[in-house]
mmCIF file of C-alpha atoms in Angstrom:
data_model
loop_
_atom_site.group_PDB
_atom_site.id
_atom_site.type_symbol
_atom_site.label_atom_id
_atom_site.label_comp_id
_atom_site.label_asym_id
_atom_site.label_seq_id
_atom_site.Cartn_x
_atom_site.Cartn_y
_atom_site.Cartn_z
ATOM 1 C CA MET X 839 0.000 0.000 0.000
ATOM 2 C CA THR X 840 2.763 2.409 -0.969
ATOM 3 C CA TRP X 841 0.252 4.794 -2.544
ATOM 4 C CA LEU X 842 -1.476 5.210 0.828
ATOM 5 C CA ASP X 843 1.826 5.994 2.529
ATOM 6 C CA ASP X 844 2.357 8.702 -0.074
ATOM 7 C CA VAL X 845 -0.976 10.291 0.826
ATOM 8 C CA VAL X 846 -0.869 9.728 4.592
ATOM 9 C CA PRO X 847 2.746 9.454 5.740
ATOM 10 C CA LEU X 848 3.633 7.031 8.467
ATOM 11 C CA PRO X 849 4.289 8.767 11.814
ATOM 12 C CA THR X 850 8.001 8.000 11.469
ATOM 13 C CA ALA X 851 8.074 9.750 8.082
ATOM 14 C CA ARG X 852 6.692 13.067 9.306
ATOM 15 C CA GLN X 853 9.014 16.071 9.203
ATOM 16 C CA GLU X 854 10.229 18.299 11.979
ATOM 17 C CA LEU X 855 8.432 21.631 12.294
ATOM 18 C CA THR X 856 11.242 23.818 11.002
ATOM 19 C CA ARG X 857 10.902 27.314 9.563
ATOM 20 C CA PRO X 858 10.908 26.056 5.944
ATOM 21 C CA ALA X 859 8.336 23.388 6.869
ATOM 22 C CA PHE X 860 6.153 26.032 8.515
ATOM 23 C CA LEU X 861 6.327 28.239 5.414
ATOM 24 C CA ARG X 862 5.605 25.304 3.114
ATOM 25 C CA HIS X 863 2.803 23.594 5.037
ATOM 26 C CA ILE X 864 1.354 25.610 7.932
ATOM 27 C CA LEU X 865 1.377 29.110 6.456
ATOM 28 C CA PRO X 866 -0.612 28.129 3.316
ATOM 29 C CA ALA X 867 -3.257 26.507 5.551
ATOM 30 C CA ILE X 868 -3.519 29.685 7.634
ATOM 31 C CA LEU X 869 -3.770 31.839 4.499
ATOM 32 C CA CYS X 870 -6.513 29.623 3.045
ATOM 33 C CA TYR X 871 -8.406 29.836 6.327
ATOM 34 C CA TYR X 872 -8.123 33.624 6.437
ATOM 35 C CA ALA X 873 -8.962 34.011 2.737
ATOM 36 C CA THR X 874 -12.139 31.977 3.232
ATOM 37 C CA SER X 875 -13.087 34.142 6.226
ATOM 38 C CA VAL X 876 -12.678 37.237 4.043
ATOM 39 C CA LEU X 877 -14.687 35.798 1.158
ATOM 40 C CA VAL X 878 -17.621 34.776 3.361
ATOM 41 C CA LEU X 879 -17.949 38.432 4.404
ATOM 42 C CA VAL X 880 -18.071 39.611 0.782
ATOM 43 C CA PRO X 881 -21.403 39.292 -1.062
ATOM 44 C CA ASN X 882 -21.720 37.098 -4.163
ATOM 45 C CA THR X 883 -18.672 34.916 -3.486
ATOM 46 C CA PHE X 884 -20.510 31.629 -2.931
ATOM 47 C CA TRP X 885 -19.179 29.901 -6.034
ATOM 48 C CA VAL X 886 -15.682 31.233 -5.490
ATOM 49 C CA ARG X 887 -15.658 29.749 -1.988
ATOM 50 C CA LEU X 888 -16.911 26.404 -3.269
ATOM 51 C CA ALA X 889 -14.289 26.412 -6.009
ATOM 52 C CA ILE X 890 -11.331 26.906 -3.666
ATOM 53 C CA LEU X 891 -12.665 24.700 -0.873
ATOM 54 C CA PRO X 892 -11.169 21.394 -2.144
ATOM 55 C CA LEU X 893 -7.727 22.987 -2.475
ATOM 56 C CA SER X 894 -8.008 24.570 0.985
ATOM 57 C CA LEU X 895 -9.002 21.256 2.560
ATOM 58 C CA TRP X 896 -6.140 19.461 0.825
ATOM 59 C CA ILE X 897 -3.636 22.046 2.095
ATOM 60 C CA CYS X 898 -4.922 21.598 5.664
ATOM 61 C CA PHE X 899 -4.754 17.812 5.294
ATOM 62 C CA ASP X 900 -1.209 18.038 3.968
ATOM 63 C CA ALA X 901 -0.098 20.213 6.891
ATOM 64 C CA ALA X 902 -1.791 17.931 9.429
ATOM 65 C CA THR X 903 -0.166 14.747 8.132
ATOM 66 C CA ARG X 904 3.328 15.904 7.185
ATOM 67 C CA LEU X 905 4.661 17.507 10.373
ATOM 68 C CA ASP X 906 5.781 16.220 13.767
ATOM 69 C CA VAL X 907 6.143 18.900 16.430
ATOM 70 C CA ALA X 908 7.519 16.463 19.026
ATOM 71 C CA LYS X 909 10.294 15.435 16.648
ATOM 72 C CA THR X 910 11.392 19.061 16.508
ATOM 73 C CA TYR X 911 12.242 18.888 20.216
ATOM 74 C CA ASP X 912 13.245 15.187 20.122
ATOM 75 C CA ASP X 913 10.961 14.474 23.063
ATOM 76 C CA GLU X 914 8.385 11.687 22.959
ATOM 77 C CA ARG X 915 6.562 13.282 25.897
ATOM 78 C CA LEU X 916 5.515 16.157 23.622
ATOM 79 C CA LEU X 917 3.516 13.981 21.225
ATOM 80 C CA TYR X 918 0.325 15.645 22.481
ATOM 81 C CA LEU X 919 1.422 18.727 20.503
ATOM 82 C CA ASN X 920 0.836 16.683 17.342
ATOM 83 C CA GLN X 921 -2.653 15.912 18.627
ATOM 84 C CA GLY X 922 -3.231 19.651 19.010
ATOM 85 C CA LEU X 923 -1.822 20.390 15.550
ATOM 86 C CA VAL X 924 -3.971 17.805 13.745
ATOM 87 C CA GLY X 925 -7.062 18.692 15.785
ATOM 88 C CA THR X 926 -6.624 22.404 15.060
ATOM 89 C CA LEU X 927 -6.127 21.918 11.328
ATOM 90 C CA THR X 928 -9.150 19.608 11.230
ATOM 91 C CA LEU X 929 -11.251 22.313 12.890
ATOM 92 C CA LEU X 930 -9.970 24.869 10.372
ATOM 93 C CA GLY X 931 -11.122 22.581 7.583
ATOM 94 C CA VAL X 932 -14.562 22.071 9.113
ATOM 95 C CA ARG X 933 -14.983 25.812 9.651
ATOM 96 C CA MET X 934 -14.041 26.460 6.014
ATOM 97 C CA ILE X 935 -16.717 23.984 4.953
ATOM 98 C CA ARG X 936 -19.182 25.880 7.125
ATOM 99 C CA TRP X 937 -18.223 29.268 5.680
ATOM 100 C CA SER X 938 -18.179 28.004 2.106
ATOM 101 C CA LEU X 939 -21.842 27.013 2.400
ATOM 102 C CA HIS X 940 -22.993 30.391 3.772
ATOM 103 C CA GLN X 941 -25.537 31.978 1.450
ATOM 104 C CA LYS X 942 -25.356 35.499 2.924
ATOM 105 C CA PRO X 943 -22.421 37.329 4.542
ATOM 106 C CA PRO X 944 -22.558 37.297 8.358
ATOM 107 C CA TRP X 945 -22.169 40.522 10.324
ATOM 108 C CA ARG X 946 -21.003 41.469 13.790
ATOM 109 C CA ALA X 947 -21.331 43.981 16.609
ATOM 110 C CA LYS X 948 -18.469 45.556 18.539
ATOM 111 C CA ALA X 949 -19.928 44.500 21.916
ATOM 112 C CA LEU X 950 -22.307 41.791 23.065
ATOM 113 C CA ARG X 951 -24.777 44.372 24.445
ATOM 114 C CA GLU X 952 -25.286 45.643 20.895
ATOM 115 C CA THR X 953 -26.812 42.342 19.762
ATOM 116 C CA THR X 954 -30.392 43.538 20.098
ATOM 117 C CA PRO X 955 -33.331 42.084 18.114
ATOM 118 C CA GLU X 956 -32.780 44.914 15.621
ATOM 119 C CA PHE X 957 -29.167 43.797 15.155
ATOM 120 C CA TYR X 958 -30.270 40.322 14.094
ATOM 121 C CA ALA X 959 -33.067 41.640 11.883
ATOM 122 C CA THR X 960 -31.036 44.244 9.987
ATOM 123 C CA SER X 961 -28.261 43.393 7.549
ATOM 124 C CA PRO X 962 -25.642 46.196 7.480
ATOM 125 C CA PRO X 963 -23.907 47.353 4.262
ATOM 126 C CA PRO X 964 -20.953 45.288 2.983
ATOM 127 C CA MET X 965 -17.648 45.746 4.787
ATOM 128 C CA ARG X 966 -14.575 47.048 3.010
ATOM 129 C CA GLY X 967 -10.935 47.826 3.644
ATOM 130 C CA THR X 968 -9.625 47.667 7.194
ATOM 131 C CA GLU X 969 -13.090 46.892 8.586
ATOM 132 C CA LEU X 970 -13.297 43.810 6.363
ATOM 133 C CA ALA X 971 -9.778 42.702 7.308
ATOM 134 C CA ALA X 972 -10.438 43.175 11.037
ATOM 135 C CA SER X 973 -13.801 41.406 10.899
ATOM 136 C CA ALA X 974 -12.280 38.474 9.016
ATOM 137 C CA CYS X 975 -9.572 38.212 11.671
ATOM 138 C CA ASP X 976 -12.208 38.233 14.427
ATOM 139 C CA LEU X 977 -14.183 35.586 12.578
ATOM 140 C CA CYS X 978 -11.094 33.352 12.453
ATOM 141 C CA PHE X 979 -10.719 33.338 16.239
ATOM 142 C CA ASN X 980 -14.338 33.755 17.352
ATOM 143 C CA LEU X 981 -15.517 30.188 17.852
ATOM 144 C CA ARG X 982 -18.880 30.816 19.525
ATOM 145 C CA GLY X 983 -19.961 33.764 17.397
ATOM 146 C CA CYS X 984 -20.026 36.245 20.311
ATOM 147 C CA GLY X 985 -21.199 39.481 18.713
ATOM 148 C CA TRP X 986 -21.961 37.804 15.361
ATOM 149 C CA ASN X 987 -25.420 37.163 13.994
ATOM 150 C CA TRP X 988 -24.618 33.453 13.480
ATOM 151 C CA GLY X 989 -23.895 33.059 17.186
ATOM 152 C CA ARG X 990 -27.470 33.806 18.223
ATOM 153 C CA GLN X 991 -28.337 30.160 18.919
ATOM 154 C CA VAL X 992 -25.221 29.446 20.983
ATOM 155 C CA HIS X 993 -25.798 29.614 24.739
ATOM 156 C CA ILE X 994 -23.660 32.254 26.458
ATOM 157 C CA PRO X 995 -23.066 31.677 30.202
ATOM 158 C CA ARG X 996 -23.926 34.488 32.567
ATOM 159 C CA GLU X 997 -21.022 36.819 33.286
ATOM 160 C CA ASN X 998 -19.813 37.017 36.893
ATOM 161 C CA ARG X 999 -16.929 39.433 36.324
ATOM 162 C CA SER X 1000 -17.335 43.204 36.510
ATOM 163 C CA ASP X 1001 -17.289 44.995 33.160
ATOM 164 C CA THR X 1002 -17.108 48.503 34.672
ATOM 165 C CA SER X 1003 -13.501 48.752 33.511
ATOM 166 C CA THR X 1004 -10.923 46.700 31.661
ATOM 167 C CA THR X 1005 -8.866 46.321 34.835
ATOM 168 C CA ALA X 1006 -11.846 45.049 36.828
ATOM 169 C CA PHE X 1007 -12.428 42.405 34.152
ATOM 170 C CA VAL X 1008 -8.818 41.436 33.506
ATOM 171 C CA ILE X 1009 -7.712 40.863 37.111
ATOM 172 C CA PRO X 1010 -10.184 38.022 37.901
ATOM 173 C CA THR X 1011 -9.465 36.555 34.457
ATOM 174 C CA LEU X 1012 -5.744 36.518 35.198
ATOM 175 C CA LEU X 1013 -6.352 34.936 38.599
ATOM 176 C CA SER X 1014 -8.584 32.312 36.985
ATOM 177 C CA PHE X 1015 -5.863 31.553 34.443
ATOM 178 C CA LEU X 1016 -3.209 31.076 37.130
ATOM 179 C CA PHE X 1017 -5.533 28.948 39.267
ATOM 180 C CA HIS X 1018 -6.629 26.638 36.449
ATOM 181 C CA LEU X 1019 -3.090 26.342 35.100
ATOM 182 C CA ALA X 1020 -2.013 25.183 38.553
ATOM 183 C CA MET X 1021 -4.963 22.769 38.643
ATOM 184 C CA VAL X 1022 -3.862 21.279 35.309
ATOM 185 C CA ASP X 1023 -0.560 20.285 36.899
ATOM 186 C CA ILE X 1024 -2.034 19.168 40.237
ATOM 187 C CA LEU X 1025 -4.705 17.030 38.574
ATOM 188 C CA HIS X 1026 -2.156 15.558 36.168
ATOM 189 C CA HIS X 1027 -0.008 14.642 39.169
ATOM 190 C CA ALA X 1028 -3.037 13.088 40.897
ATOM 191 C CA ILE X 1029 -3.877 10.999 37.822
ATOM 192 C CA LEU X 1030 -0.339 9.615 37.656
ATOM 193 C CA TYR X 1031 -0.319 8.995 41.415
ATOM 194 C CA PHE X 1032 -3.425 6.805 41.343
ATOM 195 C CA ALA X 1033 -2.950 5.223 37.900
ATOM 196 C CA PRO X 1034 -0.989 2.065 37.160
ATOM 197 C CA THR X 1035 2.710 2.815 36.651
ATOM 198 C CA ALA X 1036 2.632 2.323 32.868
ATOM 199 C CA VAL X 1037 0.192 5.226 32.410
ATOM 200 C CA ALA X 1038 2.960 7.680 33.377
ATOM 201 C CA SER X 1039 5.252 6.471 30.598
ATOM 202 C CA ALA X 1040 5.468 8.066 27.167
ATOM 203 C CA SER X 1041 4.334 4.783 25.600
ATOM 204 C CA GLY X 1042 1.231 4.649 27.827
ATOM 205 C CA GLY X 1043 -0.683 1.971 29.678
ATOM 206 C CA SER X 1044 -4.183 0.931 30.722
ATOM 207 C CA ILE X 1045 -6.189 2.653 33.473
ATOM 208 C CA PHE X 1046 -7.508 -0.785 34.461
ATOM 209 C CA ASP X 1047 -5.178 -2.279 37.053
ATOM 210 C CA ALA X 1048 -5.083 -6.019 36.339
ATOM 211 C CA ASP X 1049 -3.562 -6.726 39.770
ATOM 212 C CA LEU X 1050 -6.726 -5.563 41.570
ATOM 213 C CA PRO X 1051 -10.012 -7.464 41.997
ATOM 214 C CA PRO X 1052 -12.864 -6.212 39.751
ATOM 215 C CA ILE X 1053 -14.591 -3.938 42.295
ATOM 216 C CA LEU X 1054 -11.376 -2.129 43.248
ATOM 217 C CA ARG X 1055 -10.172 -2.115 39.637
ATOM 218 C CA TYR X 1056 -13.233 -0.327 38.298
ATOM 219 C CA SER X 1057 -13.510 1.944 41.328
ATOM 220 C CA LYS X 1058 -9.961 3.072 40.647
ATOM 221 C CA SER X 1059 -10.600 3.530 36.921
ATOM 222 C CA THR X 1060 -13.718 5.587 37.730
ATOM 223 C CA LEU X 1061 -11.644 7.845 39.974
ATOM 224 C CA LEU X 1062 -9.147 8.293 37.135
ATOM 225 C CA VAL X 1063 -11.942 9.136 34.697
ATOM 226 C CA PHE X 1064 -13.354 11.713 37.111
ATOM 227 C CA LEU X 1065 -9.921 13.301 37.622
ATOM 228 C CA SER X 1066 -9.417 13.319 33.835
ATOM 229 C CA GLY X 1067 -12.679 15.218 33.397
ATOM 230 C CA LEU X 1068 -11.553 17.855 35.890
ATOM 231 C CA PHE X 1069 -8.168 17.969 34.138
ATOM 232 C CA THR X 1070 -9.826 18.563 30.767
ATOM 233 C CA TYR X 1071 -12.059 21.268 32.230
ATOM 234 C CA SER X 1072 -9.084 23.054 33.838
ATOM 235 C CA PHE X 1073 -6.993 22.769 30.670
ATOM 236 C CA LEU X 1074 -9.720 24.289 28.494
ATOM 237 C CA GLN X 1075 -10.557 26.977 31.069
ATOM 238 C CA ALA X 1076 -6.899 28.046 31.331
ATOM 239 C CA GLY X 1077 -6.695 28.234 27.531
ATOM 240 C CA HIS X 1078 -9.862 30.309 27.366
ATOM 241 C CA ASP X 1079 -8.608 32.677 30.077
ATOM 242 C CA LEU X 1080 -5.333 33.179 28.211
ATOM 243 C CA SER X 1081 -7.216 33.844 24.961
ATOM 244 C CA THR X 1082 -9.446 36.331 26.809
ATOM 245 C CA LEU X 1083 -6.422 38.230 28.109
ATOM 246 C CA CYS X 1084 -4.920 38.369 24.603
ATOM 247 C CA GLY X 1085 -8.194 39.496 23.032
ATOM 248 C CA ILE X 1086 -8.710 42.326 25.513
ATOM 249 C CA LEU X 1087 -5.146 43.499 26.173
ATOM 250 C CA VAL X 1088 -3.578 42.913 22.752
ATOM 251 C CA PHE X 1089 -6.477 43.355 20.313
ATOM 252 C CA ARG X 1090 -8.391 45.823 22.517
ATOM 253 C CA GLN X 1091 -11.690 43.984 22.238
ATOM 254 C CA ASP X 1092 -14.690 44.721 24.416
ATOM 255 C CA PRO X 1093 -14.732 42.417 27.496
ATOM 256 C CA SER X 1094 -18.345 41.435 26.743
ATOM 257 C CA LEU X 1095 -17.078 39.504 23.703
ATOM 258 C CA TRP X 1096 -15.268 37.138 26.083
ATOM 259 C CA PRO X 1097 -17.982 35.594 28.291
ATOM 260 C CA PRO X 1098 -17.255 32.535 30.449
ATOM 261 C CA ALA X 1099 -16.470 29.281 28.655
ATOM 262 C CA PHE X 1100 -18.406 27.034 31.042
ATOM 263 C CA GLU X 1101 -21.463 27.248 33.255
ATOM 264 C CA ALA X 1102 -20.752 24.850 36.145
ATOM 265 C CA PRO X 1103 -21.108 21.621 34.093
ATOM 266 C CA TRP X 1104 -21.091 19.543 37.308
ATOM 267 C CA LEU X 1105 -24.558 20.969 38.111
ATOM 268 C CA SER X 1106 -26.148 19.500 34.973
ATOM 269 C CA THR X 1107 -29.386 17.582 35.500
ATOM 270 C CA SER X 1108 -29.605 16.184 31.971
ATOM 271 C CA LEU X 1109 -27.289 15.329 29.118
ATOM 272 C CA THR X 1110 -29.080 17.931 27.006
ATOM 273 C CA GLU X 1111 -28.313 20.608 29.579
ATOM 274 C CA PHE X 1112 -24.705 19.446 29.881
ATOM 275 C CA TRP X 1113 -23.878 19.468 26.176
ATOM 276 C CA ALA X 1114 -26.092 22.372 25.036
ATOM 277 C CA ARG X 1115 -25.534 24.819 27.895
ATOM 278 C CA ARG X 1116 -23.054 23.981 30.626
ATOM 279 C CA TRP X 1117 -20.126 22.439 28.741
ATOM 280 C CA HIS X 1118 -18.166 24.789 26.491
ATOM 281 C CA GLN X 1119 -19.898 25.735 23.251
ATOM 282 C CA PHE X 1120 -16.775 26.515 21.201
ATOM 283 C CA PHE X 1121 -17.631 24.129 18.371
ATOM 284 C CA ARG X 1122 -21.404 23.961 18.606
ATOM 285 C CA ASP X 1123 -21.939 26.012 15.441
ATOM 286 C CA ILE X 1124 -19.733 23.917 13.170
ATOM 287 C CA PHE X 1125 -20.868 20.585 14.589
ATOM 288 C CA ALA X 1126 -24.538 21.552 14.274
ATOM 289 C CA SER X 1127 -24.182 23.052 10.798
ATOM 290 C CA VAL X 1128 -21.833 20.536 9.169
ATOM 291 C CA GLY X 1129 -23.205 17.468 10.939
ATOM 292 C CA GLY X 1130 -26.746 18.392 11.967
ATOM 293 C CA GLU X 1131 -28.193 20.431 9.112
ATOM 294 C CA PRO X 1132 -27.539 17.776 6.415
ATOM 295 C CA MET X 1133 -29.504 15.286 8.539
ATOM 296 C CA LEU X 1134 -32.427 17.713 8.650
ATOM 297 C CA LEU X 1135 -32.278 18.088 4.869
ATOM 298 C CA LEU X 1136 -32.414 14.305 4.572
ATOM 299 C CA GLY X 1137 -35.618 14.315 6.614
ATOM 300 C CA LEU X 1138 -34.155 12.565 9.666
ATOM 301 C CA GLY X 1139 -35.536 15.158 12.050
ATOM 302 C CA ARG X 1140 -34.071 16.307 15.340
ATOM 303 C CA PRO X 1141 -32.709 12.888 16.378
ATOM 304 C CA GLY X 1142 -30.814 12.656 13.111
ATOM 305 C CA ALA X 1143 -29.509 16.220 13.494
ATOM 306 C CA LEU X 1144 -28.293 15.512 17.019
ATOM 307 C CA LEU X 1145 -26.533 12.317 16.006
ATOM 308 C CA GLY X 1146 -25.031 14.066 12.974
ATOM 309 C CA ALA X 1147 -23.586 16.832 15.137
ATOM 310 C CA PHE X 1148 -22.119 14.369 17.634
ATOM 311 C CA PHE X 1149 -20.731 12.275 14.778
ATOM 312 C CA VAL X 1150 -18.786 15.256 13.388
ATOM 313 C CA SER X 1151 -17.496 15.903 16.911
ATOM 314 C CA ALA X 1152 -16.409 12.254 17.063
ATOM 315 C CA VAL X 1153 -14.543 12.542 13.760
ATOM 316 C CA VAL X 1154 -12.733 15.742 14.776
ATOM 317 C CA HIS X 1155 -11.652 14.333 18.146
ATOM 318 C CA ASN X 1156 -10.565 11.074 16.532
ATOM 319 C CA PHE X 1157 -8.389 12.873 13.980
ATOM 320 C CA GLY X 1158 -6.695 14.653 16.872
ATOM 321 C CA MET X 1159 -5.973 11.305 18.521
ATOM 322 C CA TRP X 1160 -4.537 10.014 15.242
ATOM 323 C CA GLY X 1161 -2.151 12.953 15.325
ATOM 324 C CA ILE X 1162 -0.282 11.462 18.275
ATOM 325 C CA GLY X 1163 1.113 8.972 15.773
ATOM 326 C CA ARG X 1164 -0.033 5.702 17.330
ATOM 327 C CA GLY X 1165 -3.113 5.005 15.291
ATOM 328 C CA ALA X 1166 -6.716 6.182 15.413
ATOM 329 C CA GLU X 1167 -9.197 5.245 18.130
ATOM 330 C CA PHE X 1168 -12.622 5.867 16.629
ATOM 331 C CA MET X 1169 -14.400 3.105 18.540
ATOM 332 C CA ARG X 1170 -13.263 4.542 21.869
ATOM 333 C CA VAL X 1171 -12.630 8.249 21.221
ATOM 334 C CA GLY X 1172 -15.327 8.747 18.600
ATOM 335 C CA GLY X 1173 -17.578 6.247 20.337
ATOM 336 C CA PHE X 1174 -17.708 8.377 23.479
ATOM 337 C CA PHE X 1175 -19.180 11.327 21.577
ATOM 338 C CA VAL X 1176 -21.540 9.247 19.452
ATOM 339 C CA ILE X 1177 -22.935 7.458 22.508
ATOM 340 C CA ASN X 1178 -23.519 10.800 24.199
ATOM 341 C CA GLY X 1179 -25.535 11.823 21.169
ATOM 342 C CA VAL X 1180 -27.537 8.643 21.657
ATOM 343 C CA GLY X 1181 -28.060 9.613 25.308
ATOM 344 C CA VAL X 1182 -29.414 13.038 24.324
ATOM 345 C CA VAL X 1183 -31.778 11.393 21.833
ATOM 346 C CA LEU X 1184 -32.978 9.028 24.572
ATOM 347 C CA GLU X 1185 -33.826 12.052 26.728
ATOM 348 C CA HIS X 1186 -35.967 13.479 23.926
ATOM 349 C CA ILE X 1187 -37.706 10.133 23.525
ATOM 350 C CA TRP X 1188 -38.350 10.058 27.287
ATOM 351 C CA ARG X 1189 -39.915 13.505 27.131
ATOM 352 C CA ALA X 1190 -42.043 12.564 24.113
ATOM 353 C CA ILE X 1191 -43.376 9.477 25.919
ATOM 354 C CA THR X 1192 -43.838 10.856 29.445
ATOM 355 C CA GLY X 1193 -44.256 14.586 28.841
ATOM 356 C CA TYR X 1194 -41.508 15.321 31.380
ATOM 357 C CA ARG X 1195 -37.946 16.530 30.894
ATOM 358 C CA VAL X 1196 -35.098 14.636 32.486
ATOM 359 C CA GLY X 1197 -34.103 16.612 35.574
ATOM 360 C CA GLY X 1198 -33.750 16.789 39.346
ATOM 361 C CA TRP X 1199 -31.550 14.472 41.370
ATOM 362 C CA PHE X 1200 -32.419 11.540 39.120
ATOM 363 C CA GLY X 1201 -31.262 13.575 36.133
ATOM 364 C CA ARG X 1202 -28.024 14.516 37.855
ATOM 365 C CA LEU X 1203 -27.324 10.877 38.698
ATOM 366 C CA TRP X 1204 -28.152 9.927 35.104
ATOM 367 C CA VAL X 1205 -25.649 12.488 33.779
ATOM 368 C CA TYR X 1206 -22.829 11.284 36.021
ATOM 369 C CA VAL X 1207 -23.456 7.593 35.340
ATOM 370 C CA TRP X 1208 -23.752 8.034 31.576
ATOM 371 C CA ILE X 1209 -20.839 10.431 31.030
ATOM 372 C CA VAL X 1210 -18.396 8.971 33.550
ATOM 373 C CA GLY X 1211 -19.338 5.423 32.575
ATOM 374 C CA TRP X 1212 -18.792 5.881 28.853
ATOM 375 C CA ALA X 1213 -15.807 8.183 29.416
ATOM 376 C CA HIS X 1214 -13.880 5.069 30.430
ATOM 377 C CA LEU X 1215 -13.564 4.449 26.681
ATOM 378 C CA LEU X 1216 -12.149 7.904 26.033
ATOM 379 C CA VAL X 1217 -9.761 8.018 28.985
ATOM 380 C CA GLU X 1218 -8.510 4.481 28.291
ATOM 381 C CA ALA X 1219 -7.651 5.590 24.748
ATOM 382 C CA TRP X 1220 -5.798 8.627 26.089
ATOM 383 C CA ALA X 1221 -3.897 6.511 28.609
ATOM 384 C CA THR X 1222 -2.882 3.712 26.232
ATOM 385 C CA LYS X 1223 -1.676 6.221 23.637
ATOM 386 C CA GLY X 1224 0.625 7.846 26.192
ATOM 387 C CA LEU X 1225 -1.244 11.129 26.590
ATOM 388 C CA PHE X 1226 -0.923 11.137 30.385
ATOM 389 C CA GLY X 1227 2.801 10.553 30.072
ATOM 390 C CA SER X 1228 3.078 13.942 28.378
ATOM 391 C CA LYS X 1229 5.035 16.897 29.686
ATOM 392 C CA PHE X 1230 2.405 19.642 29.710
ATOM 393 C CA LEU X 1231 4.404 22.280 31.602
ATOM 394 C CA PRO X 1232 8.124 22.902 32.144
ATOM 395 C CA ARG X 1233 9.289 21.575 35.493
ATOM 396 C CA TYR X 1234 9.989 25.038 36.915
ATOM 397 C CA LEU X 1235 6.409 26.153 36.193
ATOM 398 C CA ARG X 1236 4.768 23.151 37.848
ATOM 399 C CA PRO X 1237 3.367 23.724 41.359
ATOM 400 C CA THR X 1238 3.849 20.026 42.135
ATOM 401 C CA THR X 1239 7.593 20.512 41.692
ATOM 402 C CA TYR X 1240 7.587 22.611 44.833
ATOM 403 C CA ILE X 1241 4.682 20.958 46.683
ATOM 404 C CA PHE X 1242 5.526 17.296 46.150
ATOM 405 C CA ASP X 1243 9.076 17.620 44.828
ATOM 406 C CA ALA X 1244 7.915 15.992 41.568
ATOM 407 C CA SER X 1245 10.958 15.071 39.518
ATOM 408 C CA SER X 1246 9.382 14.362 36.133
#
């Protein structure tokens, strides 16, 4: 199958991320992404966008499969950077598909408070010059559509920071960033402390300790899954806080365009509430549009749209896992997201039959059992691929270095 190796290089054949490699592979993908964001804001460019879409997707695919960031630093414990690279380029491709299918140019407001009913009902004149360039740049980084007309359906958590001044908003954001960055390291340390020894290695190992009897084995794996969920939450929250600081301090954006990423997901009383409101909504628009809307057009109704959206999420997350270089894990990584789509559909069926929404303490128990139970698949894939053996922070920046005298 030499032809397949030519299209999708083996992990060992991927190149280091050098400056020439960046200019040859990454920069063209970024330029295609930005060019598509500009074109979607210009009227009557639908066919142009469709025409360049295959080339843009191929360039993103080429960049995602040709480079190895970990090889650049000759450190196997940095393989997760390849996961981030492939996942990011996959998301760029999906967003370009979304923009290429837009019939009318989207528009934006300069602050979230300006998104009144009149804002959504009135289409402003076409943008030009620096306004077009700035709006296209904002579109590239604005995942939830905050301030854009296409973000109307995305749930925005209630703000608990003061917006009376930039300083009053930035200080709690900075503190949140430092806290969650510390929690990333502490939770990572806790996972390695409780997990079987092999999980801490760069080659990975199972979260299921074969030396323990079944009850203790699965109790321990459940603890690891729970800690992994908190780790993921802290990792994403720290990233969002850092992006917020950059958006406000560097690009001088209005603080209202950077609302909270999460809304206490641990308080969810249904899977629908968890995935549609309380978990981050960064990719809701592209998953719903690229995966859900085609199912509606095929007449599969809301269940089909939900499963389509979760399926696209499964594909994107699975591509990221493939980026580590140790094979794909669709049955476990993708399966986790697909089965959660099934769970949401089951809640809608329950409501249709009984007339009641899933909620209350029963709903909260249902959420924990379903998500934590099926997350064993996802976390086991992470562990066996060596993700937990990664070096997420330099030793001198890790709180556990000074608290527990962690040496690795």
